[in-house]
């Protein structure tokens, strides 16, 4: 079955710096890759997603890149702000089975003012 | 528009008991998925329902079961609770099987 590895597990940056989180997946049939942000005491919230027919997607300060050949995808956050501090999860699934997500173990991002 | 609602938010049970957790999806959403979140294992998929039918099931023992009703509300049940079942149980809904997943805030289960 699918396995998703995520690193780093913790990441500390200064406000205004960029943050990069990387994930690899094992199942070449996976074609949907969402990223979730989870704040303390809340459920995960989708922040951006990408499908395998696209190599890069951007939404304001957040971007995701996908390398299908290498089976890895990355989250890039630019101009980080203290409110970006949270746990970020990557996930993988197949389109049409997006209720069945395989998650990475998460990255705790701390943005220091 | 109301989000995904999970009840109860917190509960404490003892080993051997059973528990039922409830999930009300966003209005109009027909797909409901359940996940278990623990510090050690992270987020793990339990099951997915669409129009009252289980579409997928994760790698959990038969003590974990679920169902979906005609109004799309869903319940999951864990029987013969074990200490290792202590976790945050998250429900997520989507319009169909290809839409964005919206998570609730979860039900935190503690097994003593």
Coordinates of N, CA and C in Angstrom, one line a residue:
Chain A
X1 N 0.8 -1.2 0.0 CA 0.0 0.0 0.0 C 0.8 1.3 0.0
X2 N 0.2 2.4 0.0 CA 0.9 3.7 -0.1 C 1.6 4.0 1.3
X3 N 2.7 4.6 1.2 CA 3.4 5.1 2.3 C 3.9 6.5 2.0
X4 N 3.7 7.4 3.0 CA 4.1 8.8 2.8 C 5.1 9.2 3.9
X5 N 6.3 9.6 3.5 CA 7.2 10.1 4.5 C 7.4 11.6 4.4
X6 N 7.5 12.2 5.5 CA 7.5 13.7 5.6 C 8.7 14.1 6.5
X7 N 9.4 15.2 6.0 CA 10.4 15.7 6.8 C 10.6 17.2 6.5
X8 N 11.1 18.0 7.4 CA 11.5 17.6 8.8 C 10.3 17.4 9.7
X9 N 10.5 16.9 10.9 CA 9.4 16.7 11.8 C 9.2 18.1 12.6
X10 N 10.2 18.8 12.7 CA 10.1 20.2 13.3 C 10.9 21.2 12.5
X11 N 10.4 22.4 12.4 CA 11.0 23.4 11.6 C 10.8 24.8 12.3
X12 N 11.9 25.5 12.6 CA 11.8 26.8 13.2 C 12.4 27.8 12.3
X13 N 11.6 28.9 12.0 CA 12.1 29.9 11.1 C 11.8 31.3 11.7
X14 N 12.5 32.3 11.3 CA 12.3 33.7 11.7 C 11.2 34.2 10.8
X15 N 10.4 35.1 11.4 CA 9.3 35.8 10.6 C 9.9 36.4 9.4
X16 N 9.2 36.2 8.3 CA 9.7 36.7 7.0 C 10.5 35.8 6.2
X17 N 11.1 34.8 6.8 CA 11.8 33.7 6.1 C 10.9 32.8 5.4
X18 N 11.5 31.9 4.5 CA 10.7 30.9 3.8 C 10.8 29.6 4.6
X19 N 9.8 28.7 4.4 CA 9.8 27.4 5.0 C 9.5 26.4 3.9
X20 N 10.2 25.3 4.0 CA 10.0 24.2 3.0 C 9.8 22.9 3.7
X21 N 8.8 22.2 3.3 CA 8.5 20.9 3.9 C 8.4 19.9 2.8
X22 N 9.1 18.7 2.9 CA 9.2 17.8 1.8 C 8.5 16.4 2.2
X23 N 7.9 15.8 1.1 CA 7.3 14.5 1.3 C 7.6 13.6 0.1
X24 N 7.7 12.3 0.4 CA 7.9 11.3 -0.6 C 6.8 10.3 -0.5
X25 N 6.4 9.7 -1.6 CA 5.3 8.7 -1.6 C 5.8 7.5 -2.3
X26 N 5.2 6.4 -2.1 CA 5.7 5.1 -2.7 C 4.8 4.6 -3.8
X27 N 3.5 4.9 -3.8 CA 2.6 4.3 -4.8 C 2.5 5.2 -6.1
X28 N 3.0 4.7 -7.2 CA 3.0 5.5 -8.4 C 1.6 5.8 -8.9
X29 N 0.6 5.0 -8.4 CA -0.8 5.2 -8.8 C -1.4 6.4 -8.1
X30 N -0.8 6.9 -7.0 CA -1.3 8.1 -6.3 C -1.3 9.3 -7.3
X31 N -2.3 10.1 -7.3 CA -2.3 11.2 -8.2 C -3.0 12.5 -7.6
X32 N -3.2 12.4 -6.3 CA -3.8 13.6 -5.6 C -3.0 13.8 -4.3
X33 N -2.5 15.1 -4.1 CA -1.6 15.4 -3.0 C -2.0 16.7 -2.3
X34 N -2.7 16.5 -1.3 CA -3.1 17.7 -0.5 C -2.2 18.0 0.7
X35 N -2.2 19.2 1.1 CA -1.5 19.7 2.3 C -2.5 20.2 3.3
X36 N -2.4 19.8 4.6 CA -3.3 20.3 5.6 C -2.5 21.0 6.7
X37 N -3.2 22.0 7.3 CA -2.6 22.7 8.4 C -3.5 22.4 9.6
X38 N -2.9 22.0 10.7 CA -3.7 21.8 11.9 C -3.2 22.6 13.1
X39 N -4.1 23.5 13.6 CA -3.8 24.3 14.7 C -4.3 23.6 16.0
X40 N -3.7 24.0 17.1 CA -4.0 23.3 18.4 C -5.5 23.2 18.7
X41 N -6.0 22.0 18.9 CA -7.4 21.9 19.3 C -8.3 21.9 18.1
X42 N -7.8 21.9 16.9 CA -8.7 22.0 15.8 C -8.4 20.8 14.8
X43 N -9.3 20.6 13.9 CA -9.1 19.6 12.9 C -8.3 20.1 11.8
X44 N -7.7 19.2 11.0 CA -6.8 19.7 9.8 C -7.7 20.5 8.8
X45 N -7.0 21.5 8.3 CA -7.7 22.3 7.3 C -6.8 22.3 6.0
X46 N -7.5 22.0 4.9 CA -6.8 22.0 3.6 C -6.3 23.4 3.2
X47 N -5.0 23.5 2.9 CA -4.4 24.8 2.5 C -4.1 24.8 1.0
X48 N -3.7 23.7 0.4 CA -3.5 23.7 -1.0 C -3.4 22.2 -1.4
X49 N -3.7 21.9 -2.7 CA -3.6 20.6 -3.2 C -3.1 20.6 -4.6
X50 N -2.6 19.5 -5.1 CA -2.1 19.4 -6.4 C -2.4 18.0 -7.0
X51 N -2.7 17.9 -8.3 CA -2.9 16.7 -8.9 C -1.8 16.4 -9.8
X52 N -1.6 15.1 -10.2 CA -0.4 14.7 -10.8 C -0.3 15.2 -12.3
X53 N -1.3 15.8 -12.8 CA -1.1 16.4 -14.2 C -0.5 17.8 -14.1
X54 N -0.2 18.3 -12.9 CA 0.3 19.6 -12.7 C 1.6 19.5 -12.0
X55 N 2.6 20.3 -12.3 CA 3.9 20.3 -11.7 C 4.1 21.2 -10.5
X56 N 3.3 22.3 -10.6 CA 3.4 23.3 -9.5 C 2.1 24.1 -9.4
X57 N 1.8 24.5 -8.2 CA 0.6 25.3 -8.0 C 0.8 26.3 -6.9
X58 N 0.3 27.5 -7.1 CA 0.6 28.6 -6.1 C -0.6 29.3 -5.7
X59 N -0.7 29.7 -4.4 CA -1.8 30.4 -3.9 C -1.2 31.4 -2.9
X60 N -1.0 32.6 -3.3 CA -0.5 33.7 -2.5 C 0.9 33.3 -2.0
X61 N 1.1 33.2 -0.7 CA 2.4 32.9 -0.1 C 2.7 31.4 -0.1
X62 N 1.8 30.6 -0.5 CA 1.9 29.1 -0.5 C 2.1 28.5 -1.9
X63 N 3.0 27.6 -2.0 CA 3.1 26.9 -3.3 C 3.4 25.4 -3.0
X64 N 3.1 24.6 -4.0 CA 3.4 23.2 -3.9 C 4.0 22.8 -5.2
X65 N 5.0 22.0 -5.1 CA 5.7 21.4 -6.3 C 5.6 19.9 -6.3
X66 N 5.5 19.3 -7.4 CA 5.4 17.8 -7.5 C 6.3 17.3 -8.6
X67 N 7.1 16.3 -8.2 CA 8.0 15.6 -9.1 C 7.6 14.1 -9.2
X68 N 6.8 13.8 -10.2 CA 6.2 12.4 -10.3 C 7.3 11.4 -10.5
X69 N 8.3 11.7 -11.2 CA 9.4 10.8 -11.5 C 10.1 10.3 -10.2
X70 N 10.4 11.3 -9.4 CA 11.0 11.1 -8.1 C 10.1 10.7 -7.0
X71 N 8.8 10.9 -7.3 CA 7.7 10.6 -6.3 C 8.0 11.4 -5.0
X72 N 8.1 12.7 -5.2 CA 8.1 13.6 -4.1 C 7.5 14.9 -4.4
X73 N 6.9 15.6 -3.3 CA 6.3 16.8 -3.5 C 6.6 17.7 -2.2
X74 N 6.6 19.0 -2.4 CA 7.0 19.9 -1.4 C 6.1 21.1 -1.2
X75 N 6.0 21.6 0.0 CA 5.3 22.7 0.4 C 6.2 23.9 0.6
X76 N 6.0 25.0 0.0 CA 6.8 26.2 0.2 C 5.9 27.3 0.7
X77 N 6.4 27.9 1.9 CA 5.7 29.0 2.4 C 6.7 30.2 2.4
X78 N 6.3 31.3 1.8 CA 7.2 32.4 1.7 C 6.7 33.5 2.7
X79 N 7.6 34.4 3.1 CA 7.2 35.5 4.0 C 6.4 35.0 5.2
X80 N 7.0 34.1 5.9 CA 6.3 33.5 7.0 C 5.8 34.5 8.1
X81 N 4.7 34.2 8.7 CA 4.2 35.0 9.7 C 3.9 34.2 11.0
X82 N 3.8 34.8 12.2 CA 3.6 34.0 13.4 C 2.3 33.1 13.3
X83 N 1.3 33.6 12.6 CA 0.1 32.8 12.5 C 0.2 31.6 11.5
X84 N 1.4 31.4 10.9 CA 1.7 30.2 10.1 C 2.1 29.1 11.0
X85 N 2.4 29.4 12.3 CA 2.8 28.4 13.2 C 1.7 27.4 13.4
X86 N 2.0 26.1 13.2 CA 1.0 25.0 13.2 C 1.7 23.7 12.9
X87 N 0.9 22.6 12.8 CA 1.5 21.4 12.3 C 0.9 21.2 10.9
X88 N 1.8 20.9 10.0 CA 1.5 20.7 8.6 C 1.6 19.2 8.2
X89 N 0.6 18.7 7.5 CA 0.6 17.3 7.0 C 0.5 17.3 5.5
X90 N 1.3 16.4 4.9 CA 1.1 16.1 3.5 C 0.3 14.8 3.4
X91 N -0.3 14.5 2.3 CA -1.1 13.3 2.1 C -1.1 12.9 0.7
X92 N -1.4 11.7 0.4 CA -1.5 11.2 -0.9 C -2.8 10.3 -1.1
X93 N -3.4 10.3 -2.2 CA -4.5 9.4 -2.5 C -4.7 9.3 -4.0
X94 N -5.7 8.6 -4.4 CA -6.0 8.6 -5.8 C -7.3 9.4 -6.0
X95 N -7.3 10.1 -7.1 CA -8.5 10.9 -7.5 C -9.7 9.9 -7.6
X96 N -10.8 10.3 -6.9 CA -12.0 9.4 -6.8 C -12.0 8.7 -5.5
X97 N -10.9 8.7 -4.8 CA -10.8 8.1 -3.5 C -10.2 9.1 -2.5
X98 N -10.6 10.3 -2.7 CA -10.0 11.3 -1.8 C -10.4 11.3 -0.4
X99 N -11.4 10.5 -0.1 CA -11.7 10.3 1.3 C -10.7 9.4 2.0
X100 N -9.9 8.7 1.2 CA -8.9 7.7 1.8 C -7.6 8.3 1.6
X101 N -7.2 9.2 2.5 CA -5.9 9.8 2.4 C -4.8 9.1 3.3
X102 N -3.6 9.0 2.7 CA -2.5 8.5 3.5 C -1.7 9.7 3.9
X103 N -1.5 9.9 5.2 CA -0.9 11.1 5.7 C 0.6 10.9 6.0
X104 N 1.4 11.9 5.9 CA 2.7 11.9 6.5 C 2.6 12.2 8.0
X105 N 3.7 12.1 8.7 CA 3.6 12.2 10.2 C 3.6 13.6 10.7
X106 N 3.7 14.6 9.8 CA 3.5 16.0 10.2 C 4.8 16.7 10.5
X107 N 4.7 18.0 10.3 CA 5.9 18.9 10.5 C 5.4 20.0 11.4
X108 N 6.0 20.2 12.6 CA 5.6 21.3 13.5 C 6.4 22.5 13.1
X109 N 5.7 23.5 12.6 CA 6.4 24.7 12.1 C 6.2 25.8 13.2
X110 N 7.3 26.4 13.6 CA 7.3 27.5 14.5 C 7.9 28.7 13.8
X111 N 7.2 29.8 13.8 CA 7.6 31.1 13.2 C 7.9 32.1 14.4
X112 N 9.1 32.5 14.5 CA 9.5 33.3 15.6 C 9.4 34.8 15.2
X113 N 8.7 35.6 16.0 CA 8.6 37.0 15.6 C 9.9 37.8 15.7
Chain B
X1 N -22.6 28.8 6.8 CA -22.8 27.4 6.6 C -22.1 26.6 7.7
X2 N -22.8 25.8 8.4 CA -22.2 25.1 9.6 C -21.1 24.1 9.0
X3 N -20.1 23.9 9.8 CA -19.0 22.9 9.5 C -19.4 21.5 9.9
X4 N -18.4 20.7 9.9 CA -18.6 19.3 10.3 C -18.7 19.3 11.8
X5 N -19.7 18.7 12.3 CA -19.9 18.6 13.8 C -19.8 17.2 14.3
X6 N -18.9 17.1 15.3 CA -18.7 15.8 15.9 C -19.1 15.9 17.4
X7 N -19.7 14.8 17.8 CA -20.1 14.7 19.2 C -19.9 13.3 19.7
X8 N -19.5 13.1 21.0 CA -19.1 14.2 21.9 C -17.7 14.7 21.6
X9 N -17.3 15.8 22.2 CA -16.0 16.3 21.9 C -14.9 15.6 22.8
X10 N -15.3 15.2 24.0 CA -14.4 14.5 24.9 C -15.2 13.4 25.6
X11 N -14.5 12.3 25.8 CA -15.2 11.3 26.6 C -14.1 10.3 27.2
X12 N -14.4 9.8 28.3 CA -13.5 8.9 29.0 C -14.3 7.6 29.2
X13 N -13.6 6.5 28.8 CA -14.1 5.1 29.0 C -13.1 4.3 29.7
X14 N -13.6 3.1 30.1 CA -12.6 2.1 30.7 C -12.5 0.9 29.7
X15 N -11.4 0.2 29.9 CA -11.1 -0.9 29.0 C -12.3 -1.9 29.0
X16 N -12.6 -2.4 27.9 CA -13.7 -3.4 27.7 C -15.0 -2.8 27.4
X17 N -15.2 -1.5 27.6 CA -16.4 -0.8 27.2 C -16.5 -0.6 25.7
X18 N -17.6 -0.1 25.3 CA -17.7 0.3 23.9 C -18.1 1.8 23.8
X19 N -17.9 2.4 22.6 CA -18.1 3.8 22.5 C -18.7 4.0 21.1
X20 N -19.6 5.0 21.0 CA -20.2 5.4 19.7 C -19.9 6.9 19.5
X21 N -19.4 7.3 18.4 CA -19.1 8.7 18.1 C -19.9 9.1 16.9
X22 N -20.4 10.3 16.9 CA -21.3 10.8 15.9 C -20.7 11.9 15.1
X23 N -21.1 12.0 13.8 CA -20.6 13.0 12.9 C -21.7 13.5 12.0
X24 N -21.9 14.8 12.0 CA -22.8 15.4 11.1 C -22.1 16.2 10.0
X25 N -22.1 15.8 8.8 CA -21.3 16.5 7.8 C -21.9 17.8 7.4
X26 N -21.2 18.6 6.6 CA -21.7 19.8 6.1 C -22.9 19.5 5.2
X27 N -23.9 20.4 5.3 CA -25.1 20.2 4.6 C -24.8 20.1 3.1
X28 N -25.4 19.0 2.5 CA -25.1 18.7 1.1 C -24.0 17.8 0.8
X29 N -23.2 17.5 1.8 CA -22.1 16.6 1.6 C -22.6 15.2 1.8
X30 N -22.2 14.3 0.9 CA -22.6 12.9 0.9 C -21.6 11.9 1.3
X31 N -20.3 12.4 1.4 CA -19.2 11.5 1.7 C -18.7 11.8 3.1
X32 N -18.5 10.8 3.9 CA -17.9 11.0 5.2 C -16.8 10.0 5.4
X33 N -15.7 10.5 5.9 CA -14.5 9.6 6.2 C -14.2 9.8 7.7
X34 N -13.6 8.8 8.2 CA -13.1 8.8 9.6 C -11.6 8.5 9.7
X35 N -11.0 9.2 10.6 CA -9.5 9.1 10.8 C -9.3 9.0 12.3
X36 N -8.2 8.2 12.7 CA -7.7 8.2 14.0 C -6.4 8.9 14.1
X37 N -6.3 9.8 15.1 CA -5.0 10.6 15.2 C -4.4 10.3 16.6
X38 N -3.2 9.8 16.6 CA -2.4 9.6 17.8 C -1.0 10.2 17.6
X39 N -0.3 10.5 18.7 CA 1.0 11.1 18.6 C 2.0 10.1 17.9
X40 N 1.8 8.8 18.2 CA 2.8 7.9 17.6 C 2.5 7.5 16.2
X41 N 1.3 7.3 15.8 CA 0.9 6.8 14.5 C 0.5 7.9 13.5
X42 N 0.2 9.1 14.1 CA -0.3 10.2 13.2 C -1.7 10.0 12.8
X43 N -2.0 10.4 11.6 CA -3.4 10.3 11.1 C -3.5 9.1 10.3
X44 N -4.5 8.2 10.7 CA -4.7 6.9 10.0 C -6.1 6.8 9.6
X45 N -6.3 6.4 8.4 CA -7.6 6.3 7.8 C -8.4 5.1 8.4
X46 N -9.6 5.3 8.8 CA -10.5 4.2 9.3 C -11.4 3.7 8.2
X47 N -12.3 4.5 7.8 CA -13.3 4.1 6.7 C -13.9 5.4 6.1
X48 N -14.5 5.1 4.9 CA -15.1 6.1 4.1 C -16.5 5.6 3.7
X49 N -17.5 6.5 3.8 CA -18.8 6.2 3.4 C -19.3 7.2 2.4
X50 N -20.1 6.7 1.4 CA -20.8 7.5 0.4 C -22.1 6.9 0.2
X51 N -23.1 7.7 0.3 CA -24.5 7.3 0.1 C -24.8 6.0 0.9
X52 N -24.5 6.0 2.1 CA -24.8 4.9 3.0 C -23.9 3.6 2.8
X53 N -23.0 3.6 1.8 CA -22.2 2.5 1.5 C -20.8 2.7 1.9
X54 N -20.2 1.7 2.5 CA -18.7 1.8 2.8 C -17.9 1.6 1.6
X55 N -17.1 2.6 1.2 CA -16.3 2.5 0.0 C -14.9 2.0 0.2
X56 N -14.4 2.4 1.4 CA -13.0 1.9 1.7 C -12.9 1.7 3.2
X57 N -12.0 0.8 3.5 CA -11.8 0.6 5.0 C -10.3 0.5 5.2
X58 N -9.8 1.1 6.3 CA -8.4 1.1 6.6 C -8.0 -0.2 7.3
X59 N -6.8 -0.2 7.8 CA -6.3 -1.5 8.4 C -6.5 -1.4 9.9
X60 N -7.7 -1.5 10.3 CA -8.0 -1.6 11.7 C -8.8 -2.8 12.0
X61 N -8.7 -3.3 13.3 CA -9.4 -4.6 13.6 C -10.9 -4.4 13.5
X62 N -11.6 -5.5 13.5 CA -13.1 -5.5 13.4 C -13.8 -4.9 14.5
X63 N -13.1 -4.5 15.6 CA -13.8 -3.8 16.7 C -14.2 -2.4 16.3
X64 N -13.6 -2.0 15.2 CA -13.9 -0.6 14.7 C -14.9 -0.8 13.6
X65 N -16.1 -0.1 13.7 CA -17.1 -0.2 12.7 C -17.8 1.1 12.5
X66 N -18.5 1.2 11.5 CA -19.2 2.5 11.2 C -20.4 2.3 10.4
X67 N -21.1 3.4 10.2 CA -22.3 3.3 9.3 C -22.6 4.8 8.9
X68 N -23.4 4.9 7.9 CA -23.9 6.2 7.4 C -25.4 6.1 7.2
X69 N -26.1 7.1 7.6 CA -27.5 7.1 7.5 C -27.9 7.8 6.2
X70 N -29.2 7.8 6.0 CA -29.8 8.4 4.7 C -29.6 9.9 4.7
X71 N -29.5 10.5 5.8 CA -29.3 12.0 5.8 C -27.8 12.3 5.8
X72 N -26.9 11.3 5.6 CA -25.5 11.5 5.4 C -24.8 11.5 6.8
X73 N -25.5 11.7 7.9 CA -24.8 11.6 9.2 C -24.2 10.2 9.4
X74 N -23.1 10.2 10.1 CA -22.4 9.0 10.3 C -22.1 8.7 11.8
X75 N -21.9 7.5 12.1 CA -21.5 7.1 13.4 C -20.3 6.0 13.3
X76 N -19.4 6.1 14.2 CA -18.5 5.0 14.3 C -18.5 4.4 15.7
X77 N -18.3 3.1 15.8 CA -18.3 2.4 17.0 C -17.0 1.6 17.3
X78 N -16.6 1.7 18.5 CA -15.4 0.9 18.9 C -15.9 0.0 20.1
X79 N -15.8 -1.3 19.9 CA -16.2 -2.2 20.9 C -14.9 -2.7 21.7
X80 N -15.2 -3.3 22.8 CA -14.1 -3.9 23.7 C -12.9 -3.0 23.7
X81 N -13.0 -1.8 24.2 CA -12.0 -0.8 24.2 C -10.7 -1.2 24.8
X82 N -9.6 -0.8 24.2 CA -8.2 -1.1 24.7 C -7.6 0.2 25.0
X83 N -6.5 0.2 25.8 CA -5.8 1.4 26.2 C -5.3 2.1 24.9
X84 N -4.9 1.3 23.9 CA -4.3 1.9 22.7 C -5.3 2.6 21.8
X85 N -6.6 2.5 22.2 CA -7.6 3.2 21.4 C -7.8 4.6 21.7
X86 N -7.1 5.0 22.8 CA -7.1 6.5 23.2 C -6.5 7.3 22.0
X87 N -7.3 8.2 21.6 CA -6.9 9.0 20.4 C -7.9 10.1 20.1
X88 N -7.6 10.9 19.2 CA -8.5 11.9 18.6 C -9.1 11.3 17.4
X89 N -10.4 11.2 17.3 CA -11.1 10.6 16.2 C -11.7 11.7 15.4
X90 N -11.3 11.8 14.1 CA -11.7 12.9 13.3 C -12.6 12.4 12.2
X91 N -13.6 13.2 11.9 CA -14.5 12.9 10.8 C -14.3 14.0 9.8
X92 N -14.4 13.7 8.5 CA -14.3 14.6 7.4 C -15.4 14.4 6.4
X93 N -15.9 15.4 5.8 CA -16.9 15.3 4.8 C -16.5 16.0 3.5
X94 N -17.1 15.5 2.4 CA -16.9 16.1 1.1 C -18.2 16.0 0.3
X95 N -18.3 16.8 -0.7 CA -19.5 16.7 -1.5 C -19.7 15.4 -2.2
X96 N -18.6 14.9 -2.8 CA -18.6 13.6 -3.4 C -17.3 12.9 -3.1
X97 N -16.9 12.1 -4.0 CA -15.6 11.3 -3.7 C -14.4 12.0 -4.3
X98 N -14.6 13.2 -4.9 CA -13.5 13.9 -5.5 C -13.3 15.3 -4.9
X99 N -14.1 15.6 -4.0 CA -14.0 17.0 -3.5 C -13.1 17.1 -2.3
X100 N -12.9 18.4 -1.9 CA -12.0 18.7 -0.8 C -12.6 18.1 0.5
X101 N -11.8 17.6 1.4 CA -12.2 17.0 2.6 C -12.2 18.2 3.7
X102 N -13.3 18.3 4.4 CA -13.5 19.2 5.5 C -13.6 18.5 6.8
X103 N -12.6 18.7 7.7 CA -12.6 18.0 8.9 C -13.3 18.7 10.0
X104 N -13.9 17.9 10.9 CA -14.4 18.4 12.2 C -13.3 18.6 13.2
X105 N -13.7 19.0 14.4 CA -12.6 19.2 15.4 C -12.3 18.0 16.2
X106 N -13.1 16.9 16.0 CA -12.7 15.6 16.5 C -13.4 15.3 17.9
X107 N -13.3 14.0 18.2 CA -13.8 13.5 19.5 C -12.6 12.9 20.1
X108 N -12.2 13.4 21.3 CA -11.0 12.9 22.0 C -11.5 11.8 23.0
X109 N -11.0 10.6 22.7 CA -11.4 9.5 23.5 C -10.2 9.1 24.4
X110 N -10.4 9.0 25.7 CA -9.4 8.5 26.6 C -9.9 7.2 27.2
X111 N -9.1 6.1 27.1 CA -9.5 4.8 27.7 C -8.6 4.6 28.9
X112 N -9.2 4.3 30.0 CA -8.5 4.1 31.3 C -8.5 2.6 31.6

